[in-house]
Short mmCIF file of C-alpha atoms and ligand atoms in Angstrom, two decimals:
data_model
loop_
_atom_site.label_atom_id
_atom_site.label_comp_id
_atom_site.label_asym_id
_atom_site.label_seq_id
_atom_site.Cartn_x
_atom_site.Cartn_y
_atom_site.Cartn_z
CA UNK A 1 206.16 178.48 13.08
CA UNK A 2 204.31 179.83 16.09
CA UNK A 3 204.74 183.56 15.79
CA UNK A 4 203.86 185.92 18.61
CA UNK A 5 200.56 187.67 17.86
CA UNK A 6 200.29 191.36 17.12
CA UNK A 7 199.29 193.69 19.93
CA UNK A 8 195.63 194.68 20.21
CA UNK A 9 194.95 198.40 19.65
CA UNK A 10 192.47 198.49 22.52
CA UNK A 11 195.26 197.75 25.01
CA UNK A 12 197.43 200.48 23.57
CA UNK A 13 194.60 203.01 23.80
CA UNK A 14 193.96 202.07 27.40
CA UNK A 15 197.63 202.49 28.21
CA UNK A 16 197.66 206.02 26.86
CA UNK A 17 194.37 206.93 28.50
CA UNK A 18 195.91 206.13 31.87
CA UNK A 19 199.26 207.73 31.04
CA UNK A 20 197.46 210.95 30.20
CA UNK A 21 196.00 210.99 33.70
CA UNK A 22 199.51 210.56 35.04
CA UNK A 23 198.94 206.91 35.93
CA UNK A 24 201.41 204.23 34.88
CA UNK A 25 199.47 201.00 35.10
CA UNK A 26 202.46 198.73 35.48
CA UNK A 27 200.52 195.53 34.94
CA UNK A 28 199.24 196.84 31.64
CA UNK A 29 202.69 198.22 30.75
CA UNK A 30 204.18 194.77 31.27
CA UNK A 31 201.39 193.19 29.30
CA UNK A 32 201.73 195.46 26.25
CA UNK A 33 205.50 195.74 26.51
CA UNK A 34 206.20 192.03 26.61
CA UNK A 35 203.74 191.37 23.79
CA UNK A 36 205.59 193.96 21.72
CA UNK A 37 208.87 192.41 22.79
CA UNK A 38 207.86 188.93 21.63
CA UNK A 39 206.59 190.27 18.34
CA UNK A 40 209.72 192.40 17.79
CA UNK A 41 211.90 189.37 18.52
CA UNK A 42 210.07 187.41 15.84
CA UNK A 43 210.36 190.26 13.33
CA UNK A 44 214.10 190.41 13.99
CA UNK A 45 214.36 186.62 13.65
CA UNK A 46 212.69 186.70 10.25
CA UNK A 47 214.95 189.53 9.11
CA UNK A 48 217.99 187.48 10.18
CA UNK A 49 216.89 184.56 8.03
CA UNK A 50 217.18 186.72 4.93
CA UNK A 51 220.55 188.02 6.05
CA UNK A 52 222.14 184.79 7.19
CA UNK A 53 220.39 182.18 5.11
CA UNK A 54 219.65 180.12 8.23
CA UNK A 55 216.14 179.21 9.23
CA UNK A 56 215.03 178.64 12.84
CA UNK A 57 213.41 175.24 13.41
CA UNK A 58 209.70 175.77 14.13
CA UNK A 59 209.90 173.32 17.04
CA UNK A 60 213.15 174.07 18.84
CA UNK A 61 214.45 177.20 17.12
CA UNK A 62 217.78 175.63 16.20
CA UNK A 63 219.08 177.49 13.16
CA UNK A 64 219.20 175.34 10.05
CA UNK A 65 221.32 176.19 7.03
CA UNK A 66 219.36 176.05 3.82
CA UNK A 67 220.53 173.62 1.18
CA UNK A 68 220.33 176.26 -1.48
CA UNK A 69 222.15 179.23 -0.15
CA UNK A 70 219.54 181.94 -0.63
CA UNK A 71 222.15 184.66 -0.32
CA UNK A 72 223.40 183.80 -3.76
CA UNK A 73 220.05 184.67 -5.21
CA UNK A 74 219.82 188.39 -5.77
CA UNK A 75 216.04 188.14 -5.54
CA UNK A 76 216.37 187.48 -1.83
CA UNK A 77 218.88 190.20 -1.15
CA UNK A 78 222.09 188.52 -2.29
CA UNK A 79 224.73 189.99 -0.06
CA UNK A 80 226.94 187.06 0.78
CA UNK A 81 229.77 188.15 -1.43
CA UNK A 82 229.74 191.71 -0.14
CA UNK A 83 230.48 190.98 3.49
CA UNK A 84 233.67 192.30 4.98
CA UNK A 85 235.06 192.58 8.47
CA UNK A 86 235.85 195.69 10.45
CA UNK A 87 239.63 195.76 10.84
CA UNK A 88 239.22 197.15 14.37
CA UNK A 89 236.45 195.17 16.05
CA UNK A 90 236.25 192.28 13.55
CA UNK A 91 232.46 192.50 13.30
CA UNK A 92 230.99 191.41 9.99
CA UNK A 93 229.71 194.36 8.00
CA UNK A 94 227.95 195.37 4.85
CA UNK A 95 228.89 198.73 3.38
CA UNK A 96 225.24 199.65 3.03
CA UNK A 97 224.81 199.12 6.79
CA UNK A 98 227.66 201.54 7.48
CA UNK A 99 225.79 204.07 5.38
CA UNK A 100 222.40 203.32 6.88
CA UNK A 101 223.72 203.70 10.38
CA UNK A 102 224.78 207.29 9.58
CA UNK A 103 221.39 208.03 8.07
CA UNK A 104 219.77 206.84 11.28
CA UNK A 105 222.24 208.59 13.56
CA UNK A 106 224.31 211.24 11.79
CA UNK A 107 227.84 211.44 13.13
CA UNK A 108 230.78 213.72 12.47
CA UNK A 109 233.14 212.19 9.89
CA UNK A 110 236.07 213.66 11.81
CA UNK A 111 235.47 213.08 15.50
CA UNK A 112 232.46 210.76 15.14
CA UNK A 113 230.35 212.55 17.73
CA UNK A 114 226.59 212.44 17.18
CA UNK A 115 225.57 215.55 15.24
CA UNK A 116 222.99 218.02 16.50
CA UNK A 117 220.09 218.39 14.10
CA UNK A 118 218.92 221.94 13.48
CA UNK A 119 218.73 223.44 9.97
CA UNK A 120 222.24 222.16 9.51
CA UNK A 121 223.93 219.21 11.12
CA UNK A 122 226.42 220.54 13.64
CA UNK A 123 229.17 218.80 15.58
CA UNK A 124 230.61 219.80 18.95
CA UNK A 125 233.98 220.00 17.20
CA UNK A 126 232.75 222.92 15.07
CA UNK A 127 232.08 221.14 11.76
CA UNK A 128 228.71 221.62 10.08
CA UNK A 129 226.98 220.08 7.10
CA UNK A 130 223.82 220.95 5.27
CA UNK A 131 221.51 217.90 5.20
CA UNK A 132 222.06 217.58 1.44
CA UNK A 133 225.84 217.78 1.72
CA UNK A 134 225.81 215.22 4.51
CA UNK A 135 223.72 212.79 2.47
CA UNK A 136 226.04 213.27 -0.47
CA UNK A 137 229.03 212.55 1.78
CA UNK A 138 227.49 209.30 3.02
CA UNK A 139 227.06 208.23 -0.58
CA UNK A 140 230.50 209.14 -1.83
CA UNK A 141 232.95 208.69 1.05
CA UNK A 142 235.19 205.65 0.89
CA UNK A 143 235.85 205.70 4.63
CA UNK A 144 232.96 205.60 7.10
CA UNK A 145 232.71 204.75 10.80
CA UNK A 146 232.06 201.11 11.68
CA UNK A 147 228.51 200.97 13.13
CA UNK A 148 229.79 198.91 16.05
CA UNK A 149 233.09 200.44 17.16
CA UNK A 150 232.98 203.78 15.25
CA UNK A 151 236.53 203.37 13.93
CA UNK A 152 236.86 204.24 10.26
CA UNK A 153 236.55 201.38 7.84
CA UNK A 154 237.34 201.42 4.13
CA UNK A 155 234.75 200.61 1.51
CA UNK A 156 235.54 197.10 0.26
CA UNK A 157 236.30 196.54 -3.39
CA UNK A 158 233.48 194.92 -5.31
CA UNK A 159 233.96 191.15 -5.31
CA UNK A 160 235.97 189.91 -8.25
CA UNK A 161 234.53 187.24 -10.51
CA UNK A 162 237.18 184.83 -9.37
CA UNK A 163 236.28 185.22 -5.72
CA UNK A 164 232.59 184.91 -6.49
CA UNK A 165 233.14 181.66 -8.33
CA UNK A 166 235.39 180.29 -5.61
CA UNK A 167 232.81 181.06 -2.94
CA UNK A 168 230.11 179.43 -4.95
CA UNK A 169 232.16 176.32 -5.43
CA UNK A 170 232.89 176.10 -1.74
CA UNK A 171 229.23 176.54 -0.84
CA UNK A 172 228.31 173.41 1.11
CA UNK A 173 226.36 170.32 0.21
CA UNK A 174 225.32 170.76 -3.38
CA UNK A 175 223.55 167.53 -4.18
CA UNK A 176 222.85 165.84 -7.45
CA UNK A 177 219.08 165.89 -7.87
CA UNK A 178 219.25 162.44 -9.43
CA UNK A 179 221.52 160.39 -7.22
CA UNK A 180 222.12 162.69 -4.21
CA UNK A 181 225.89 162.41 -4.60
CA UNK A 182 228.06 165.50 -4.38
CA UNK A 183 227.51 167.81 -7.32
CA UNK A 184 229.58 170.78 -8.42
CA UNK A 185 228.67 174.16 -9.77
CA UNK A 186 231.15 174.66 -12.58
CA UNK A 187 231.33 176.00 -16.14
CA UNK A 188 227.85 177.39 -15.73
CA UNK A 189 226.47 173.93 -15.04
CA UNK A 190 225.59 171.73 -12.14
CA UNK A 191 227.60 168.55 -12.64
CA UNK A 192 227.32 165.40 -10.61
CA UNK A 193 230.61 163.78 -9.57
CA UNK A 194 229.07 160.30 -9.53
CA UNK A 195 226.37 159.70 -12.13
CA UNK A 196 227.38 162.23 -14.75
CA UNK A 197 224.19 164.28 -14.45
CA UNK A 198 224.69 167.71 -15.95
CA UNK A 199 222.37 170.63 -16.35
CA UNK A 200 222.63 174.34 -16.95
CA UNK A 201 222.96 176.10 -13.59
CA UNK A 202 220.33 178.66 -14.41
CA UNK A 203 217.74 176.03 -15.31
CA UNK A 204 218.64 174.05 -12.22
CA UNK A 205 218.09 177.10 -10.00
CA UNK A 206 214.78 177.81 -11.64
CA UNK A 207 213.58 174.27 -11.10
CA UNK A 208 214.56 174.48 -7.44
CA UNK A 209 212.50 177.57 -6.91
CA UNK A 210 209.45 175.71 -8.09
CA UNK A 211 210.24 172.59 -6.14
CA UNK A 212 209.74 172.19 -2.43
CA UNK A 213 212.84 172.62 -0.39
CA UNK A 214 212.77 170.23 2.56
CA UNK A 215 214.64 171.18 5.71
CA UNK A 216 215.49 168.89 8.58
CA UNK A 217 216.41 170.15 12.02
CA UNK A 218 219.71 168.54 13.10
CA UNK A 219 218.70 168.92 16.72
CA UNK A 220 215.11 167.62 16.99
CA UNK A 221 214.84 165.95 13.55
CA UNK A 222 211.69 167.88 12.73
CA UNK A 223 211.23 168.30 8.99
CA UNK A 224 209.44 171.12 7.26
CA UNK A 225 209.26 172.91 3.94
CA UNK A 226 211.07 176.18 3.37
CA UNK A 227 208.17 177.39 1.22
CA UNK A 228 205.71 176.86 4.10
CA UNK A 229 208.05 178.51 6.54
CA UNK A 230 208.48 181.50 4.28
CA UNK A 231 204.75 181.83 3.87
CA UNK A 232 204.18 181.78 7.62
CA UNK A 233 206.87 184.44 8.06
CA UNK A 234 205.55 186.75 5.38
CA UNK A 235 203.45 188.93 7.74
CA UNK A 236 206.62 189.60 9.76
CA UNK A 237 208.91 190.38 6.90
CA UNK A 238 210.22 193.90 6.52
CA UNK A 239 213.19 195.63 4.97
CA UNK A 240 213.34 197.84 8.03
CA UNK A 241 213.71 195.62 11.11
CA UNK A 242 215.61 198.32 12.99
CA UNK A 243 212.73 199.62 15.18
CA UNK A 244 212.00 196.03 16.25
CA UNK A 245 215.66 195.35 17.05
CA UNK A 246 215.94 198.59 19.01
CA UNK A 247 212.90 197.76 21.09
CA UNK A 248 214.18 194.27 21.90
CA UNK A 249 217.46 195.74 23.06
CA UNK A 250 215.99 198.55 25.15
CA UNK A 251 212.90 196.96 26.66
CA UNK A 252 214.80 194.47 28.78
CA UNK A 253 216.83 197.33 30.27
CA UNK A 254 213.74 199.18 31.53
CA UNK A 255 213.56 199.25 35.30
CA UNK A 256 210.68 201.62 36.12
CA UNK A 257 207.12 202.02 34.83
CA UNK A 258 208.13 205.40 33.42
CA UNK A 259 210.98 203.87 31.42
CA UNK A 260 208.64 201.18 30.13
CA UNK A 261 206.13 203.78 29.00
CA UNK A 262 208.90 205.74 27.24
CA UNK A 263 210.11 202.69 25.30
CA UNK A 264 206.62 201.72 24.19
CA UNK A 265 205.95 205.32 23.19
CA UNK A 266 209.25 205.55 21.29
CA UNK A 267 208.38 202.46 19.26
CA UNK A 268 204.86 203.67 18.51
CA UNK A 269 206.14 207.09 17.45
CA UNK A 270 208.60 205.42 15.10
CA UNK A 271 205.78 203.33 13.62
CA UNK A 272 203.65 206.44 13.28
CA UNK A 273 205.94 207.86 10.64
CA UNK A 274 206.22 204.57 8.73
CA UNK A 275 202.74 203.58 7.59
CA UNK A 276 203.18 200.06 6.18
CA UNK A 277 205.45 198.99 9.04
CA UNK A 278 202.86 199.48 11.80
CA UNK A 279 200.55 196.52 10.91
CA UNK A 280 203.48 194.18 11.55
CA UNK A 281 203.25 195.10 15.23
CA UNK A 282 199.65 196.14 15.82
CA UNK A 283 196.60 194.04 15.11
CA UNK A 284 194.78 196.31 12.67
CA UNK A 285 195.00 197.82 9.19
CA UNK A 286 197.35 200.60 8.19
CA UNK A 287 194.58 203.19 8.07
CA UNK A 288 193.09 202.38 11.47
CA UNK A 289 196.48 202.27 13.11
CA UNK A 290 197.36 205.67 11.69
CA UNK A 291 194.10 207.00 13.08
CA UNK A 292 194.91 205.62 16.49
CA UNK A 293 198.48 206.90 16.49
CA UNK A 294 197.23 210.31 15.39
CA UNK A 295 194.85 210.29 18.35
CA UNK A 296 197.55 209.23 20.77
CA UNK A 297 199.95 211.89 19.52
CA UNK A 298 197.44 214.73 19.77
ZN1 ZN B 1 234.30 197.96 14.14
ZN1 ZN B 2 233.26 216.49 14.99
ZN1 ZN B 3 224.30 162.06 -9.77
ZN1 ZN B 4 214.39 171.45 15.91
#
């Protein structure tokens, strides 16, 4: 996979040196901004792979479904069975995303306005919460606003065993490792429908993890190994892709040099508070980047 490179610190320093003199060097703003944009796009792409279980082809970026659905493996953030849909806007949700969205942007549970942050969290409608009480509420409420449409959604029930099993059985294209015929996951085994091959599911899964998983792009026929892809994506992998997603969304809406500077600055300030995240974007070590961001903020 050809990932966009990280942005060079020297360019960022130059940008701020000019900005401090009141100069927006638009050529440089475009240069840095679009480099950040490309990198952020790649970071978001990698994060999607671990959410959706579909891998972009390194040649043409067509999304390829993995043969082993990684979402069933809790080690890779198994969430498949916990998806539900907002009854208002029909978007696919995870309960933890509903919670996270309120941690990022606290909203009133009643009128859903964005809360003002002072010592307490205060709403225009008159309600207030202490930060601790608000956190507690996020954890315990069974109805929270949908992150997309803000209508209240109900916490889904945990998936029943029956549903889990049904979804596993319906998971596509399980192949017999011996004869490549259709195999089934049943009674805790993988069982081939053709040759009678049978093995404990857990052992089968373990053996797959060790073995190479070959992927073929249905569009351009390029073949590659999941393990190699994953390795190439490791420097872009983060549990917190939100700053990258935000930047991608907002950068393309910037119309003036000032707006461009603000978006770049917003991203860098976000990175400033999150040490290990910064080296995903900027071409240097955590310590050096912190030093630079300290300098820029002073
Ligand atoms: Zn919704
Ligand atoms: Zn309110
Ligand atoms: Zn077989
Ligand atoms: Zn392809």
